[in-house]
PDB file of C-alpha atoms in Angstrom:
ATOM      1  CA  UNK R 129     -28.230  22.680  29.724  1.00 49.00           C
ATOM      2  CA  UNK R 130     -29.152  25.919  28.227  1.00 48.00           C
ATOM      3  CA  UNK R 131     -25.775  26.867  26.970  1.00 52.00           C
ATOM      4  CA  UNK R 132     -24.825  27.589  23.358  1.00 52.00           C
ATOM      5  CA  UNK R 133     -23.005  24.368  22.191  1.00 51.00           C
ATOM      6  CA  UNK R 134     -22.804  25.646  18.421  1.00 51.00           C
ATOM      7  CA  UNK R 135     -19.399  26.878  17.672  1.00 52.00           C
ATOM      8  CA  UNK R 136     -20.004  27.071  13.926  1.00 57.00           C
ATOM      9  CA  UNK R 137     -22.938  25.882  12.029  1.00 62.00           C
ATOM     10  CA  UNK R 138     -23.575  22.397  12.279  1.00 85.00           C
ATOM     11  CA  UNK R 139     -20.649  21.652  14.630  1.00 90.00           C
ATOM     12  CA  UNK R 140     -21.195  21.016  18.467  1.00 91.00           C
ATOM     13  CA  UNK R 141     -18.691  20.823  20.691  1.00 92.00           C
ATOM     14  CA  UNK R 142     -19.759  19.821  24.522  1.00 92.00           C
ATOM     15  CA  UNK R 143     -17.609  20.138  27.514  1.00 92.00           C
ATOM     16  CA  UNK R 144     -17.409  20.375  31.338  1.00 90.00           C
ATOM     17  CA  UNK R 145     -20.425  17.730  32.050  1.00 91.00           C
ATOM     18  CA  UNK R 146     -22.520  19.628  29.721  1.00 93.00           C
ATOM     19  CA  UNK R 147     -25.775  17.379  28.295  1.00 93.00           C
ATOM     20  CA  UNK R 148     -26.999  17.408  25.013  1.00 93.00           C
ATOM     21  CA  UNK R 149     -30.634  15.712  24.821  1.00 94.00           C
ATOM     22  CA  UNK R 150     -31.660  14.513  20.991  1.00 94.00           C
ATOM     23  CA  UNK R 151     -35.284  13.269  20.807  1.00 94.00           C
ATOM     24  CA  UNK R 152     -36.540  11.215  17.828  1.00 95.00           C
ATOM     25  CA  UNK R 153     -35.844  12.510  14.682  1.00 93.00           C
ATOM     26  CA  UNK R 154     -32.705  12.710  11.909  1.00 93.00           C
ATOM     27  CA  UNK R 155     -30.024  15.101  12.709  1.00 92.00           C
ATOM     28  CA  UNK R 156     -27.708  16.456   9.944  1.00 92.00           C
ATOM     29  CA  UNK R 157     -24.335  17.793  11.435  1.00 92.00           C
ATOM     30  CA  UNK R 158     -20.660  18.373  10.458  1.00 93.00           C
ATOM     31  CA  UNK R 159     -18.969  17.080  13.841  1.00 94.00           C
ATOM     32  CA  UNK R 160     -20.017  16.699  17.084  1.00 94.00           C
ATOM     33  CA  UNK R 161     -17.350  16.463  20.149  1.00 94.00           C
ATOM     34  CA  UNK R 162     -17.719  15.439  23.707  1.00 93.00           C
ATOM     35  CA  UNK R 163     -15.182  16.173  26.283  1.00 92.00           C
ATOM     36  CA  UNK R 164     -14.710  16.952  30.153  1.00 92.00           C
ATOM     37  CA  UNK R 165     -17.152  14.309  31.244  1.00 91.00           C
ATOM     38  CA  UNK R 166     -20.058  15.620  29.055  1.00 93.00           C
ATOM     39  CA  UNK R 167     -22.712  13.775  27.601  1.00 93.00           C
ATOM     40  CA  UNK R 168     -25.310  12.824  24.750  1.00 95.00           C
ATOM     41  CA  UNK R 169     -28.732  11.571  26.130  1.00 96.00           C
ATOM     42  CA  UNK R 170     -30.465   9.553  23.254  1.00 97.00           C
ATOM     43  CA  UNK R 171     -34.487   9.672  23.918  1.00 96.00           C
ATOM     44  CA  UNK R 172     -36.453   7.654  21.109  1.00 96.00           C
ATOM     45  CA  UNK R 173     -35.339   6.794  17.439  1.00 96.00           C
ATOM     46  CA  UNK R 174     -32.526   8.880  16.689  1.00 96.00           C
ATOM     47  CA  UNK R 175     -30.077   9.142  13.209  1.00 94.00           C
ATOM     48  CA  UNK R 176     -27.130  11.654  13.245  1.00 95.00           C
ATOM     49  CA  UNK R 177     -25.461  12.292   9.704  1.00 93.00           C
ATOM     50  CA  UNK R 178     -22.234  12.901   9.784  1.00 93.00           C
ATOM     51  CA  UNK R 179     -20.013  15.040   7.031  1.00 93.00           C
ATOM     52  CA  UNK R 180     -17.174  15.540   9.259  1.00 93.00           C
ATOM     53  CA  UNK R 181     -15.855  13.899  12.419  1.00 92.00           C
ATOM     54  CA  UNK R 182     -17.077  12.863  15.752  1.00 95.00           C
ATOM     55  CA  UNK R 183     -15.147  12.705  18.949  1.00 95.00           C
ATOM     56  CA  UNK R 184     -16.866  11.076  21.570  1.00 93.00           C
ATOM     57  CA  UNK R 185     -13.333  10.265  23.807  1.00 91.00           C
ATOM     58  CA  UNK R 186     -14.295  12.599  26.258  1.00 90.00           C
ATOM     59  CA  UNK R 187     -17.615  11.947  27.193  1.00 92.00           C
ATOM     60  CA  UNK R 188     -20.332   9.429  26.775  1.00 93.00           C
ATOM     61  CA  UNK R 189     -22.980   8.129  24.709  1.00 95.00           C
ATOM     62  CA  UNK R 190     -26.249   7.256  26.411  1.00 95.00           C
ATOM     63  CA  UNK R 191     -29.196   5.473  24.487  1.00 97.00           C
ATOM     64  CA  UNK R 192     -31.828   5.738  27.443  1.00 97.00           C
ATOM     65  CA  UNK R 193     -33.731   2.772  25.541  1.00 97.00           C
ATOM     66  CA  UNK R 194     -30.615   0.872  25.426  1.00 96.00           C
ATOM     67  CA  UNK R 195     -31.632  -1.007  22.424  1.00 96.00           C
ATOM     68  CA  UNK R 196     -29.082  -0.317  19.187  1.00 95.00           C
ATOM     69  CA  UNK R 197     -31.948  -0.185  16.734  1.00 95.00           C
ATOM     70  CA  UNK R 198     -33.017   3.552  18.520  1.00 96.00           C
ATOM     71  CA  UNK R 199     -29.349   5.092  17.616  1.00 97.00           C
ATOM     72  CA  UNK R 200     -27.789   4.881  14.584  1.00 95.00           C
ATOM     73  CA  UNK R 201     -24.985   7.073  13.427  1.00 95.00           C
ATOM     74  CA  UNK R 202     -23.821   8.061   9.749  1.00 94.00           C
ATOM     75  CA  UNK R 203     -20.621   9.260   8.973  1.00 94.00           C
ATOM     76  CA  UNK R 204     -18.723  10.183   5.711  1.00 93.00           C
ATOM     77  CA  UNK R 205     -15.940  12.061   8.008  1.00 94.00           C
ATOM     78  CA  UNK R 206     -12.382  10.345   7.864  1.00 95.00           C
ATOM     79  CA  UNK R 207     -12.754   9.992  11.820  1.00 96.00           C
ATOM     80  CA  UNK R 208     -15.088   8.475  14.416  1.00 96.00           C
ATOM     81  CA  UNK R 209     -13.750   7.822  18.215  1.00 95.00           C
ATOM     82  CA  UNK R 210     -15.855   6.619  21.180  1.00 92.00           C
ATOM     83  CA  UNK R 211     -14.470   6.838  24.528  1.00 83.00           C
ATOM     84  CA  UNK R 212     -13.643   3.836  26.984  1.00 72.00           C
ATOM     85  CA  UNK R 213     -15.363   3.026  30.304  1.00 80.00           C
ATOM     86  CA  UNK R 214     -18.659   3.102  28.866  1.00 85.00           C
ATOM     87  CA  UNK R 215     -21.714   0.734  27.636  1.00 92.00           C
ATOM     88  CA  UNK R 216     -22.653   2.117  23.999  1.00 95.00           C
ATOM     89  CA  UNK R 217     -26.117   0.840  22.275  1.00 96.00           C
ATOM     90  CA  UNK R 218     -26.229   1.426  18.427  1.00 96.00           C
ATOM     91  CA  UNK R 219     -24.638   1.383  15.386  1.00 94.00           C
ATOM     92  CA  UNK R 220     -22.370   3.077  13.426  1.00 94.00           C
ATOM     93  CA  UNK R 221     -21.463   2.940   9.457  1.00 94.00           C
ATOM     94  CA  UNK R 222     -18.603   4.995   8.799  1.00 94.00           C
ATOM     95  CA  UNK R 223     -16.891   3.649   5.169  1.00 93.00           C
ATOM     96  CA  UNK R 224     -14.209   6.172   4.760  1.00 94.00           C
ATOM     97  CA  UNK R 225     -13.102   6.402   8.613  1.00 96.00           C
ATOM     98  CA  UNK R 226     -10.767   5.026  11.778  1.00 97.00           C
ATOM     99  CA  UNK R 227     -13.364   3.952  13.789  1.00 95.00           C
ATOM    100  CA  UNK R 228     -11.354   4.111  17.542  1.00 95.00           C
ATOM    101  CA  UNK R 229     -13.239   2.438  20.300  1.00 93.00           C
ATOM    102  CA  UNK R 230     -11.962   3.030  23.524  1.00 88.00           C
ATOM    103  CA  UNK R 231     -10.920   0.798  26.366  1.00 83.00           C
ATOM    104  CA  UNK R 232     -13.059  -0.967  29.478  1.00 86.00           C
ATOM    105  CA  UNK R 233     -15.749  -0.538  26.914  1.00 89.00           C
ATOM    106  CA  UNK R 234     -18.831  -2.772  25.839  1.00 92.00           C
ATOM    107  CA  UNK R 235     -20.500  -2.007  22.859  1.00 94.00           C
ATOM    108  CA  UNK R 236     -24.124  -3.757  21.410  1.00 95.00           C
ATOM    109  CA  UNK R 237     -24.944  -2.956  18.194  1.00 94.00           C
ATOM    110  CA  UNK R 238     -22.690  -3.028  15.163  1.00 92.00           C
ATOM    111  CA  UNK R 239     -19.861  -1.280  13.396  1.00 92.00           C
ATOM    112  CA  UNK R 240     -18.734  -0.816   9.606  1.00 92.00           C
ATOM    113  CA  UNK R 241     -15.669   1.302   8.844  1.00 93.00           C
ATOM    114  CA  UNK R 242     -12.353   1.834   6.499  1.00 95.00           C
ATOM    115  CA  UNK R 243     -10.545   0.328   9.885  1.00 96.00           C
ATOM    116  CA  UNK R 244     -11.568  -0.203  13.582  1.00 94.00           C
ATOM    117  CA  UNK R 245      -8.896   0.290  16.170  1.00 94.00           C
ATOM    118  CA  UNK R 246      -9.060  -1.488  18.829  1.00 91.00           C
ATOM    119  CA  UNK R 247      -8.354   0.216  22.392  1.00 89.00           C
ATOM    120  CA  UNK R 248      -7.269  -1.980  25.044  1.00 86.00           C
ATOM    121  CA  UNK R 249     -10.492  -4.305  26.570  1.00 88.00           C
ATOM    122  CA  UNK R 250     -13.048  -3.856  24.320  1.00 90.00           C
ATOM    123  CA  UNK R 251     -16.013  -6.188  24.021  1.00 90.00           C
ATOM    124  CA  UNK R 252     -18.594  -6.397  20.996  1.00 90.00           C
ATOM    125  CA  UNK R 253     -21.750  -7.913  20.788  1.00 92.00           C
ATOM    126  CA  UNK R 254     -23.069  -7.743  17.373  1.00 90.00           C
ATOM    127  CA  UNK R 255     -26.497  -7.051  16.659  1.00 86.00           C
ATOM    128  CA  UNK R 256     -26.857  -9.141  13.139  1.00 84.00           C
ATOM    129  CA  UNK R 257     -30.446  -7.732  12.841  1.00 84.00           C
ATOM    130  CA  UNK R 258     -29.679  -4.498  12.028  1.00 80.00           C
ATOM    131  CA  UNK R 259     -29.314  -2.952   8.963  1.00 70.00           C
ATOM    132  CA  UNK R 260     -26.081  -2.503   7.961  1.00 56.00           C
ATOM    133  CA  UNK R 261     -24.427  -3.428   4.739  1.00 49.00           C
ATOM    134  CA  UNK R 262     -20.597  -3.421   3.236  1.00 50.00           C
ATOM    135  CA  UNK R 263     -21.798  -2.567  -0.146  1.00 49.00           C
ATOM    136  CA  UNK R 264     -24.476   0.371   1.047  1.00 50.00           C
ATOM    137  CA  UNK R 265     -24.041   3.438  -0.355  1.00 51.00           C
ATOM    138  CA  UNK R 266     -21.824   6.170   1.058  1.00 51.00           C
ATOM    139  CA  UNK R 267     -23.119   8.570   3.920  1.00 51.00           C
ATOM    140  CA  UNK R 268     -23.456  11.912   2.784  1.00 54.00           C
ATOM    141  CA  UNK R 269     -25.377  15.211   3.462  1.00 53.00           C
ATOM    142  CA  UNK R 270     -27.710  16.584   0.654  1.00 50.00           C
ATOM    143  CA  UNK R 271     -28.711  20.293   0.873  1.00 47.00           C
TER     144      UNK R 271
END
């Protein structure tokens, strides 16, 4: 939207219905947080490394293509939360984290992590063509 969403380096933090649009391409980032109804607009074949956390409570995910090969997310952080009341298309491998999916929510893709909580209705549909694997090696950023 044409507003600075970098607080520090490598951390974005959107709020108050703010959009953040990610074509394809492999995005390296310390944490990313939505909140107050904003969003992340997924447009192609997207990866987002993680080295922190992500907080996606207070917004929403959108994968235009709505096909979870197109979105996949990569997370060494010790946290990773998606909101409820939302459809969410990709995956997410996150070893060392809570993975906290929200209620009302359906989610297509898959998802590895230390433990997933469960948030009231949740429904998953498990993509078992994608590439995940228990035994991969740990997420982590190289510079």
């Amino acid at each position: 939207n044409g507003t600075k969403t970098f607080k520090t380096a490598g951390n974005i933090s959107l709020t108050g219905g703010e959009n953040l649009t990610l074509s394809s391409g492999t995005y390296y980032l310390n944490s990313l947080s939505l909140s107050g109804g904003s969003t992340l607009t997924i447009e192609g074949t997207v990866t987002i490394y993680f080295s922190g956390s992500a907080d996606f409570t207070g917004g929403v995910v959108i994968n235009k293509s709505q096909d979870p090969h197109d979105l996949t997310f990569l997370s060494a952080g010790e946290a990773f939360k998606l909101g409820g009341g939302a459809t969410f298309y990709g995956s997410i491998t996150a070893p060392n984290a809570v993975v906290t999916l929200g209620a009302n929510s359906i989610y297509y893709g898959a998802v590895v992590g230390k433990m997933l909580e469960l948030k009231g209705d949740v429904t998953i549909h498990v993509d078992e063509s994608l590439p995940l694997a228990i035994d991969a090696p740990q997420p982590s950023l190289v510079k």
